[in-house]
mmCIF file of C-alpha atoms and ligand atoms in Angstrom:
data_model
loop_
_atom_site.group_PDB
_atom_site.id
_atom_site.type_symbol
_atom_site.label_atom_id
_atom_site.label_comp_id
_atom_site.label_asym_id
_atom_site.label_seq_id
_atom_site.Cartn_x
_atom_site.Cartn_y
_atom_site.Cartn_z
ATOM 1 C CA UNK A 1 18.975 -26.279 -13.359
ATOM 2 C CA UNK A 2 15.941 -28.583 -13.578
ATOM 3 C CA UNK A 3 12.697 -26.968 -14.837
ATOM 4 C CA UNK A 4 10.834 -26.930 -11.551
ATOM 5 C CA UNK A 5 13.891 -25.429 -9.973
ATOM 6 C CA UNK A 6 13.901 -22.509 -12.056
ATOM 7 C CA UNK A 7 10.330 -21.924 -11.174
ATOM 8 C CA UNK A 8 11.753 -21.152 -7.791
ATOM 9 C CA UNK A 9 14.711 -19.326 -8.597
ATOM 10 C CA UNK A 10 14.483 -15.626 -7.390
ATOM 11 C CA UNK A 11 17.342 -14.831 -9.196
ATOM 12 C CA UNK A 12 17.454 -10.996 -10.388
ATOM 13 C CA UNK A 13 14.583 -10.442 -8.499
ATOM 14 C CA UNK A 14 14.567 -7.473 -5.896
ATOM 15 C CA UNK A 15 12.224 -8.132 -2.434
ATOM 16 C CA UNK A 16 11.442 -5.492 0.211
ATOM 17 C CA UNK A 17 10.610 -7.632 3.674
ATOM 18 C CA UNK A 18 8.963 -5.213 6.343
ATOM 19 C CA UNK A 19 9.677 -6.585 9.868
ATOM 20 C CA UNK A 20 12.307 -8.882 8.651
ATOM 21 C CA UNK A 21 14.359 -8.281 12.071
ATOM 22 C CA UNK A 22 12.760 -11.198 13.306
ATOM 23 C CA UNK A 23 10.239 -14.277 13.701
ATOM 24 C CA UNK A 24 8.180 -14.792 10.400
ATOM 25 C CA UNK A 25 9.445 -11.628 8.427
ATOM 26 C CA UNK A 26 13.039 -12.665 8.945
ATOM 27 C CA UNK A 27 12.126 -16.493 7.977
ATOM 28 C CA UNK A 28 10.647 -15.274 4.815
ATOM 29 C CA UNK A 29 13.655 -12.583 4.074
ATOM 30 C CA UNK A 30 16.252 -15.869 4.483
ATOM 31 C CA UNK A 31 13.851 -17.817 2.154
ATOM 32 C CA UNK A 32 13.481 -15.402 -0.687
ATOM 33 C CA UNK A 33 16.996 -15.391 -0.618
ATOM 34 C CA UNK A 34 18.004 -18.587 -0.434
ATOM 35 C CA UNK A 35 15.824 -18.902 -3.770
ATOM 36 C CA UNK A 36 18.430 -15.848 -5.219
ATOM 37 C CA UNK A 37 16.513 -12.626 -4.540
ATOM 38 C CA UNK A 38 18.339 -9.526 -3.313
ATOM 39 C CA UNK A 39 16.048 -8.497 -0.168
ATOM 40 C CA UNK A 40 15.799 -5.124 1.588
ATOM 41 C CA UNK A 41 15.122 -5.951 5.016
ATOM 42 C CA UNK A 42 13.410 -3.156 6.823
ATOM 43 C CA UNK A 43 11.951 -3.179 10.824
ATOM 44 C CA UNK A 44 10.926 -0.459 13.437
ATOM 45 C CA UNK A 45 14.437 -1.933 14.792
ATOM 46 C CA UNK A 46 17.047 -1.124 12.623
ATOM 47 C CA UNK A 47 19.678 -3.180 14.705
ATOM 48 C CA UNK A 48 17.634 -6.189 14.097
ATOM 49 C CA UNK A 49 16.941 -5.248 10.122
ATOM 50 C CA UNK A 50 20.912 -5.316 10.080
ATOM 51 C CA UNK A 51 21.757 -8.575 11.774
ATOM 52 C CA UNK A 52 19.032 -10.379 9.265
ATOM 53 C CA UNK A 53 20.834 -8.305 6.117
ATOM 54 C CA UNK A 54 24.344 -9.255 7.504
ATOM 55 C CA UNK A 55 22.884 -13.307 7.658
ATOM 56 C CA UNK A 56 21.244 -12.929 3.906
ATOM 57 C CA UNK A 57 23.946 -10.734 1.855
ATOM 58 C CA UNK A 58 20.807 -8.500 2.058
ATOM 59 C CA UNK A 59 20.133 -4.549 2.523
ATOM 60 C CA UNK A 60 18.981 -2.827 5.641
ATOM 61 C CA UNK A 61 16.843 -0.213 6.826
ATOM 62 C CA UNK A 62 14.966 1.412 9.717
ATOM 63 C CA UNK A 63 10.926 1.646 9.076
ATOM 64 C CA UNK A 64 7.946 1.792 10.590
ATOM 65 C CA UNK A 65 5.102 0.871 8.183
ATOM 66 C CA UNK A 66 2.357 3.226 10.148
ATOM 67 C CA UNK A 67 4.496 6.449 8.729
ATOM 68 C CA UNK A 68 2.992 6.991 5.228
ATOM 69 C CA UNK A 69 6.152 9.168 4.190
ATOM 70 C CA UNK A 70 8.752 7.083 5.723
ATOM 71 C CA UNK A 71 7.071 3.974 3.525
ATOM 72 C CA UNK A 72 6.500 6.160 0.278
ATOM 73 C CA UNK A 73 10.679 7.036 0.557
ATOM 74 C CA UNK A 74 11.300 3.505 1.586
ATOM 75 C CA UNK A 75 10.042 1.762 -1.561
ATOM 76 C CA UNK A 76 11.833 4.259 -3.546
ATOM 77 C CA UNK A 77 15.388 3.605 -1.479
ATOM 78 C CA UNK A 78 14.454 0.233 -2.415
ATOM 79 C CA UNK A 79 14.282 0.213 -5.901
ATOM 80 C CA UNK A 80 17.447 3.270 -5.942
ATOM 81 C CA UNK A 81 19.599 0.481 -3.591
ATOM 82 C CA UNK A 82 18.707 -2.777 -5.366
ATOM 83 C CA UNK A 83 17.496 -1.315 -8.871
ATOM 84 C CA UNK A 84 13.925 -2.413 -9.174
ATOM 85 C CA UNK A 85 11.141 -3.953 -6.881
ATOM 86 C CA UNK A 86 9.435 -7.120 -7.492
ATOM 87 C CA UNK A 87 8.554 -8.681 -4.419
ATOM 88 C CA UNK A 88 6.572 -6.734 -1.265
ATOM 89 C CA UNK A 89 6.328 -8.603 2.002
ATOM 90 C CA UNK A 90 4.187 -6.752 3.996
ATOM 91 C CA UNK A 91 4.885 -8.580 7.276
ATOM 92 C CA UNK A 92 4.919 -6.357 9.793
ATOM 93 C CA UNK A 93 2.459 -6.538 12.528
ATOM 94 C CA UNK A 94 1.841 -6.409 16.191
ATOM 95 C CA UNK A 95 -0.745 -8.852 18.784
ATOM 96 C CA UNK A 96 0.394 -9.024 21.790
ATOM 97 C CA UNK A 97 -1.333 -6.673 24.611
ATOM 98 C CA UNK A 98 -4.256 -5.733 22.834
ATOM 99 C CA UNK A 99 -6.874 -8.332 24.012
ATOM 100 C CA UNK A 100 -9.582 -7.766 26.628
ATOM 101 C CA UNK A 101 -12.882 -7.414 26.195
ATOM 102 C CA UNK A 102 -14.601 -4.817 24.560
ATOM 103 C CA UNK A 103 -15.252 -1.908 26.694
ATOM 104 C CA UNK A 104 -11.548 -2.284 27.750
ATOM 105 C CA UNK A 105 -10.320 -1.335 24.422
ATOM 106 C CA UNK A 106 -9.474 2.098 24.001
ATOM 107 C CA UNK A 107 -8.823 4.436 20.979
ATOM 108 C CA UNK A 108 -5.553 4.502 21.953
ATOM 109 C CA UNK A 109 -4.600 0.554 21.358
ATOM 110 C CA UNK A 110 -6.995 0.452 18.951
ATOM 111 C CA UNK A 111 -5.315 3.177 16.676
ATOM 112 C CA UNK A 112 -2.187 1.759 17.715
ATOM 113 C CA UNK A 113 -2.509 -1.512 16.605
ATOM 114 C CA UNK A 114 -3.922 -0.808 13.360
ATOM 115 C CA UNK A 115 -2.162 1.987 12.284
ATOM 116 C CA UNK A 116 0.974 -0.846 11.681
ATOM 117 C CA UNK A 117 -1.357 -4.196 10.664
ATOM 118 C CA UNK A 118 -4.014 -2.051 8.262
ATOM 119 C CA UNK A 119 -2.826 1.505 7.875
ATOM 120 C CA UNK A 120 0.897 0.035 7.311
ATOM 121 C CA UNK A 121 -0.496 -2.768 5.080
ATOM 122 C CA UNK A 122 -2.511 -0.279 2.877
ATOM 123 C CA UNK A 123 0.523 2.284 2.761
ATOM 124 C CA UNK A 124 2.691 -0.226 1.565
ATOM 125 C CA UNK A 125 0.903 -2.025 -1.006
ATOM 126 C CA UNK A 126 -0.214 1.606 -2.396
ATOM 127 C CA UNK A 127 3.642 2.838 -2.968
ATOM 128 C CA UNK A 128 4.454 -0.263 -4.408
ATOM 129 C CA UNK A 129 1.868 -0.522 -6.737
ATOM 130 C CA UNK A 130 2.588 2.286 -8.040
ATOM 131 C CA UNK A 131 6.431 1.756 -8.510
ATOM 132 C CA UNK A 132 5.768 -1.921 -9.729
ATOM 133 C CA UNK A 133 3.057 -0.378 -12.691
ATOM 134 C CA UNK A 134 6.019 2.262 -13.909
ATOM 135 C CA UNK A 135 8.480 -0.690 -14.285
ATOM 136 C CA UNK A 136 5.905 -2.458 -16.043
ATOM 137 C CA UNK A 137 7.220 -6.399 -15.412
ATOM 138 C CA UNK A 138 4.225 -7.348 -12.707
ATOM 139 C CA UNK A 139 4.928 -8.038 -9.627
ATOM 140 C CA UNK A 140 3.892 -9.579 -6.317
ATOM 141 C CA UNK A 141 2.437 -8.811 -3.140
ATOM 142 C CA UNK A 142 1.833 -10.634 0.230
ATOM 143 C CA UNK A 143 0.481 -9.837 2.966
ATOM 144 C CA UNK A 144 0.874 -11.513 6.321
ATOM 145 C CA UNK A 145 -2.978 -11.525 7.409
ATOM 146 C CA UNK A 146 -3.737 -14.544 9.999
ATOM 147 C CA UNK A 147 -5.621 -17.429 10.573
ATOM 148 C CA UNK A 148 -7.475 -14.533 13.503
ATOM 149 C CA UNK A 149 -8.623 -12.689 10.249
ATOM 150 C CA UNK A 150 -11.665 -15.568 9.775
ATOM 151 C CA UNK A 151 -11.841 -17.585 13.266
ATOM 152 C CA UNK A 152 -12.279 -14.823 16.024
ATOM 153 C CA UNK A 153 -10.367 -15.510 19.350
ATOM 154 C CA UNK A 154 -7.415 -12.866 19.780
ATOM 155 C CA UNK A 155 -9.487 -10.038 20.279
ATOM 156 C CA UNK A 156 -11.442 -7.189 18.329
ATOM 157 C CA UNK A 157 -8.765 -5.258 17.829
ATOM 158 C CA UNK A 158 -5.980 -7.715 16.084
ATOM 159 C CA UNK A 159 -9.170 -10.128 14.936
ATOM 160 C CA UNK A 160 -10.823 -7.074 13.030
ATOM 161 C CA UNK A 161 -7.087 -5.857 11.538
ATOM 162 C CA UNK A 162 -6.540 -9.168 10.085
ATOM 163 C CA UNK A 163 -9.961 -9.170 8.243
ATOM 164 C CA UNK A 164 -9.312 -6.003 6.999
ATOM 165 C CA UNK A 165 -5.945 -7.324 5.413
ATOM 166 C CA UNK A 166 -7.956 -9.867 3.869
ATOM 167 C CA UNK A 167 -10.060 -7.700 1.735
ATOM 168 C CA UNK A 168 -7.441 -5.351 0.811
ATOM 169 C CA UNK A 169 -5.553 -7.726 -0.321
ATOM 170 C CA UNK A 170 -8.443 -9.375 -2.802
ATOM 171 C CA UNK A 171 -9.410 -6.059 -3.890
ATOM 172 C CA UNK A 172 -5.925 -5.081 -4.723
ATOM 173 C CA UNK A 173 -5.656 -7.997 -6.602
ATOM 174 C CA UNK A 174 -8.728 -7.505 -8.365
ATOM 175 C CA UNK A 175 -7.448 -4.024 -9.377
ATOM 176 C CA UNK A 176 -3.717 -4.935 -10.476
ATOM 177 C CA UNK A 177 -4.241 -8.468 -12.302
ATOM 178 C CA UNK A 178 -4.128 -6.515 -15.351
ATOM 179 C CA UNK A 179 -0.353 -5.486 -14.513
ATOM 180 C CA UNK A 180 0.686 -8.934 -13.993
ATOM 181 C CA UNK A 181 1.006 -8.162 -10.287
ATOM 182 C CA UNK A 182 -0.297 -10.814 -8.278
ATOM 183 C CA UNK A 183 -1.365 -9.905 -4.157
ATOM 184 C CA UNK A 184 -1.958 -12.535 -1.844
ATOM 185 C CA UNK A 185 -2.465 -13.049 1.648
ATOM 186 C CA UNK A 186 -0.350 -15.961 4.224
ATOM 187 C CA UNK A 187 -2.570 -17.227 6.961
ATOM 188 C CA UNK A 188 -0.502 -18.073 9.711
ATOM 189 C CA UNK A 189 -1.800 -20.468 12.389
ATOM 190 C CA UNK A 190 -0.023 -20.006 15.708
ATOM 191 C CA UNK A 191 3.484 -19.852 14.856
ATOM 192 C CA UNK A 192 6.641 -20.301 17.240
ATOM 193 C CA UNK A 193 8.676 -17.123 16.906
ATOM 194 C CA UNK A 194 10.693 -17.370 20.051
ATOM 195 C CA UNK A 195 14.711 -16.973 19.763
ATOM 196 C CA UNK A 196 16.457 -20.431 20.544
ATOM 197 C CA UNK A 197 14.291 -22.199 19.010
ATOM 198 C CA UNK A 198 15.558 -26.099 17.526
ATOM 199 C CA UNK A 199 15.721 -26.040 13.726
ATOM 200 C CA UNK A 200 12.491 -24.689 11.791
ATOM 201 C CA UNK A 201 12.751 -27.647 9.880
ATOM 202 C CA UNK A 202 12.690 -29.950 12.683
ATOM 203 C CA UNK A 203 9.351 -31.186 12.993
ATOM 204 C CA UNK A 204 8.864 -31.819 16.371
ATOM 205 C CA UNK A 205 6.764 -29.134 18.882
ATOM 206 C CA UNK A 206 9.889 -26.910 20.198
ATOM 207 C CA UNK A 207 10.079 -26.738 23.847
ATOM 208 C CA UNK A 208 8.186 -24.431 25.682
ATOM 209 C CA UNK A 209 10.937 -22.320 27.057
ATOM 210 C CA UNK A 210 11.083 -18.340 27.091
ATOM 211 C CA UNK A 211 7.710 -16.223 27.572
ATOM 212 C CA UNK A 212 5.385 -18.189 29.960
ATOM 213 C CA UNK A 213 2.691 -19.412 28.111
ATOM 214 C CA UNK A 214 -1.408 -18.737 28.897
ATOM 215 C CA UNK A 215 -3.486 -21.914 29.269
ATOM 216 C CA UNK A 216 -5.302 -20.350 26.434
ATOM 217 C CA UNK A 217 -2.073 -20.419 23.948
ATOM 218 C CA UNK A 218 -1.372 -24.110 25.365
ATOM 219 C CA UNK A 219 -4.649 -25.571 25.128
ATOM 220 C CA UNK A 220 -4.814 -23.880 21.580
ATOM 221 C CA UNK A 221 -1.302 -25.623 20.312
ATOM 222 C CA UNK A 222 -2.702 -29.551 22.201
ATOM 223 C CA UNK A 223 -5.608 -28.630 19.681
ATOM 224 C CA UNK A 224 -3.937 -28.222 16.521
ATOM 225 C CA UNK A 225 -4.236 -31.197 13.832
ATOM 226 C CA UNK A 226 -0.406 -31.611 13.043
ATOM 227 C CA UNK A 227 -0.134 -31.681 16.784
ATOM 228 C CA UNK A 228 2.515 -28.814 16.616
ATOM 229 C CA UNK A 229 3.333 -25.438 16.642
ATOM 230 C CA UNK A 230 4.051 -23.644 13.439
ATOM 231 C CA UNK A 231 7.482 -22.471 12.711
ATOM 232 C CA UNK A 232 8.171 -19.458 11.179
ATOM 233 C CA UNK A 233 9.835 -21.343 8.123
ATOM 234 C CA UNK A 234 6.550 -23.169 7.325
ATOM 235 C CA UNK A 235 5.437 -19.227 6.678
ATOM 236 C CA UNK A 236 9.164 -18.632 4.808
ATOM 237 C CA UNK A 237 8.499 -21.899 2.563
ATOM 238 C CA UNK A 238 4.302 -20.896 1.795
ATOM 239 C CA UNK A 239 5.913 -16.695 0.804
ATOM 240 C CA UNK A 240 8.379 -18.398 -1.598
ATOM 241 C CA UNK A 241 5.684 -20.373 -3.127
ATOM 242 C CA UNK A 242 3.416 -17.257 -3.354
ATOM 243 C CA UNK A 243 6.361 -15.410 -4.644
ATOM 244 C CA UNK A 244 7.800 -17.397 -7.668
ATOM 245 C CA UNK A 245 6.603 -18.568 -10.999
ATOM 246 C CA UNK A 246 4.603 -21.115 -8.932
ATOM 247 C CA UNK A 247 1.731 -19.530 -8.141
ATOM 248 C CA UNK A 248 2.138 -17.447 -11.749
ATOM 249 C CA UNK A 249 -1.713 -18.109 -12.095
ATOM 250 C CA UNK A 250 -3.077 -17.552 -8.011
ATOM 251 C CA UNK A 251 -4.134 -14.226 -7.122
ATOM 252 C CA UNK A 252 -6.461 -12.565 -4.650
ATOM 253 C CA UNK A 253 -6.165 -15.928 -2.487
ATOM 254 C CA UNK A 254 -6.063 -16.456 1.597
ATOM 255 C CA UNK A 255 -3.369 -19.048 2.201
ATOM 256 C CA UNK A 256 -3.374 -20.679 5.931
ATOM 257 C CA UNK A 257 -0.601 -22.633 6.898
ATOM 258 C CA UNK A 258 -1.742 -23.299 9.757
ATOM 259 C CA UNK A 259 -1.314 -27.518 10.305
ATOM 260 C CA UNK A 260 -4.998 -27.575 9.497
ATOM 261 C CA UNK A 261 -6.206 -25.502 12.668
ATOM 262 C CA UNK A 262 -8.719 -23.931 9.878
ATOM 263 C CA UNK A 263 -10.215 -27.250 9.468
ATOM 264 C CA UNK A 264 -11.878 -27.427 13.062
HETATM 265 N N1 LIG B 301 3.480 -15.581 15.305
HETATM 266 C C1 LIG B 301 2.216 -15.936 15.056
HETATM 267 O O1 LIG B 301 1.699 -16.882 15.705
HETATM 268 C C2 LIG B 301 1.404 -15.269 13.989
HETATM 269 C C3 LIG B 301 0.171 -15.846 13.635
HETATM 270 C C4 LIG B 301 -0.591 -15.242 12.638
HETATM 271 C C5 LIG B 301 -0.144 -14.093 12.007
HETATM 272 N N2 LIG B 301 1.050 -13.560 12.365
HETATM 273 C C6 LIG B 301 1.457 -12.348 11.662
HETATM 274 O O2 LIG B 301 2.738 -12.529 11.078
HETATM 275 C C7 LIG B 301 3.465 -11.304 11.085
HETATM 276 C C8 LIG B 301 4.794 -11.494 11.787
HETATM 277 O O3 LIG B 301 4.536 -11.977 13.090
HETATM 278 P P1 LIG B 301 5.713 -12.458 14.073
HETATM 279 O O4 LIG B 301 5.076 -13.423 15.001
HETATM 280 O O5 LIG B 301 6.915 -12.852 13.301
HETATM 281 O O6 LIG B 301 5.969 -11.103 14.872
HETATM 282 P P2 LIG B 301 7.239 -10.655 15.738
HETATM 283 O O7 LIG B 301 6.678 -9.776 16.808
HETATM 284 O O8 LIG B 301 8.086 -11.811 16.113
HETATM 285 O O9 LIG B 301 8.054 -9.760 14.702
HETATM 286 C C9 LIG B 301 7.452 -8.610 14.163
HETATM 287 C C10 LIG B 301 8.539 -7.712 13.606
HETATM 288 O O10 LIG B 301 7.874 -6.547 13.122
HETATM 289 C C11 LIG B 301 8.559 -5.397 13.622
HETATM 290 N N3 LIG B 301 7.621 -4.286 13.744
HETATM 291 C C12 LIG B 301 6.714 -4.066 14.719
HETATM 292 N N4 LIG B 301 6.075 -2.901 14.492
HETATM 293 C C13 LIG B 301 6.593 -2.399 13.352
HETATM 294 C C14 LIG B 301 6.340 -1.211 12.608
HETATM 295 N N5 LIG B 301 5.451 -0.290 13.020
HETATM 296 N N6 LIG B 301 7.040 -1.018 11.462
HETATM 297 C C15 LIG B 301 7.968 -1.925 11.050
HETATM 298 N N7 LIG B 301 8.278 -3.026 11.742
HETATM 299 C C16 LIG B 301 7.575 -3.270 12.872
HETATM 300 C C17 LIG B 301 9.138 -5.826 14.957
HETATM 301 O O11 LIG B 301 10.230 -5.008 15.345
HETATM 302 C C18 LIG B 301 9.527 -7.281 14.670
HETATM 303 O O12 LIG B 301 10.847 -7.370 14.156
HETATM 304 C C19 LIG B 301 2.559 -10.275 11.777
HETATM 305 O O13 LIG B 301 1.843 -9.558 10.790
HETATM 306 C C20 LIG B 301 1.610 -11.148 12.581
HETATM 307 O O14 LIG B 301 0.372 -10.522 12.847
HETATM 308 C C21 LIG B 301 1.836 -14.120 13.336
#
């Protein structure tokens, strides 16, 4: 193996993938592994958490991030099933339906929504942390915030839960550089997470079959730079970076891949 290659390799390393059932979590849980980590795969839908294990030579479980104890027993499963844990994904994360203006919002979406994308995010990185400090060999952290988190235009709700992903993620990484455990946060742009898609590796704009899309999603994608959607392996490909000796020295950073969308 060349040098730079083993800066990739994953080998002996043990990842835990929330919402790896599909889209972006389950492009990221087929990454790490193709780079030789063992990966947990966990998702509100265990059925889905399965089929991406089955795919990866991976482990499965059912989770949902906004249940503190569920996540606290989960991290330990994960270290008791694969024997340690190195990498945290903490992908999970829902958008769609919670738009509208303001006085639409309720405390019901609102709670909703963040109790998975911040309450989830926090609960993770917290039982984590503390398993990856007792094993004492670092570890790394990243956390699916969005391109959203710094350009408004989703909503309050999502918008606002992004942000807040951002700055737990740069004061966790503040707090746990000392431990060698590195926490940083993926910036998708608009990625296309639709089943039947072409190849991720492709290139070209997929077609614009399944969900109808609003003139506001369309006219967003004829605006970005690369002139294409995103594909949930561009997100797989930027996690493997942020989880290998390649980014040994980055922590505390917000990483867009996002075909320059951020540049506008
Ligand atoms: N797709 C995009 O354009 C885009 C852009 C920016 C950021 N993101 C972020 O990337 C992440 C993944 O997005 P995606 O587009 O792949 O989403 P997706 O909806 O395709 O997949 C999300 C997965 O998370 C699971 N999930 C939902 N709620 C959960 C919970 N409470 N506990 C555990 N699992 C749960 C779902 O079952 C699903 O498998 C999210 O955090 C999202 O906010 C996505």
């Amino acid at each position: 193996m060349s040098e730079v290659a083993s800066w990739i390799d994953l080998s002996g390393k043990n990842a835990h993938v929330t919402g790896g059932g599909k889209g972006i979590g389950k492009a990221i849980a087929t990454t790490l592994a193709m780079a030789g980590a063992k990966v947990m795969v966990s998702d509100i839908n265990l059925e889905s958490a399965q089929a991406t294990a089955s795919e990866i030579d991976g482990a499965a479980m059912a989770l949902d991030v906004s249940d503190r104890e569920a996540v606290d027993a989960a991290m330990k499963q994960t270290v008791d099933e694969l024997g340690s844990l190195d990498i945290l994904v903490n992908n999970a994360g829902r958008y769609l339906g919670f738009g509208g203006p303001v006085e639409q919002i309720t405390d019901e979406k609102w709670r909703s929504l963040w109790s998975v994308n911040v309450d989830g995010v926090f609960y993770c990185c917290r039982a984590a942390a503390t398993i990856m400090k007792e094993q004492g060999n670092g570890g790394r952290i990243i956390n699916l915030a969005s391109t959203q988190a710094v350009t408004p235009g989703v909503g309050v709700t999502y918008d606002g839960s992004k942000g807040a992903v951002v700055m737990i993620t740069k004061t966790l990484a503040l707090e746990l550089a000392p431990h060698g455990i590195n926490v940083n946060a993926l910036a998708p742009g608009a990625t296309w997470v639709n089943p039947g898609d072409p190849p991720p590796l492709g290139g070209d704009a997929p077609p614009r079959s399944g969900e109808p899309l609003t003139d506001q999603v369309t006219d967003r994608i004829s605006r970005v730079p690369m002139g294409r959607w995103g594909m949930p392996m561009d997100q797989g490909m930027a996690a493997l970076f942020l989880a290998s000796e390649m980014s040994a020295y980055v922590t505390g950073i917000y990483l867009p891949v996002d075909g320059g969308w951020l540049t506008l």
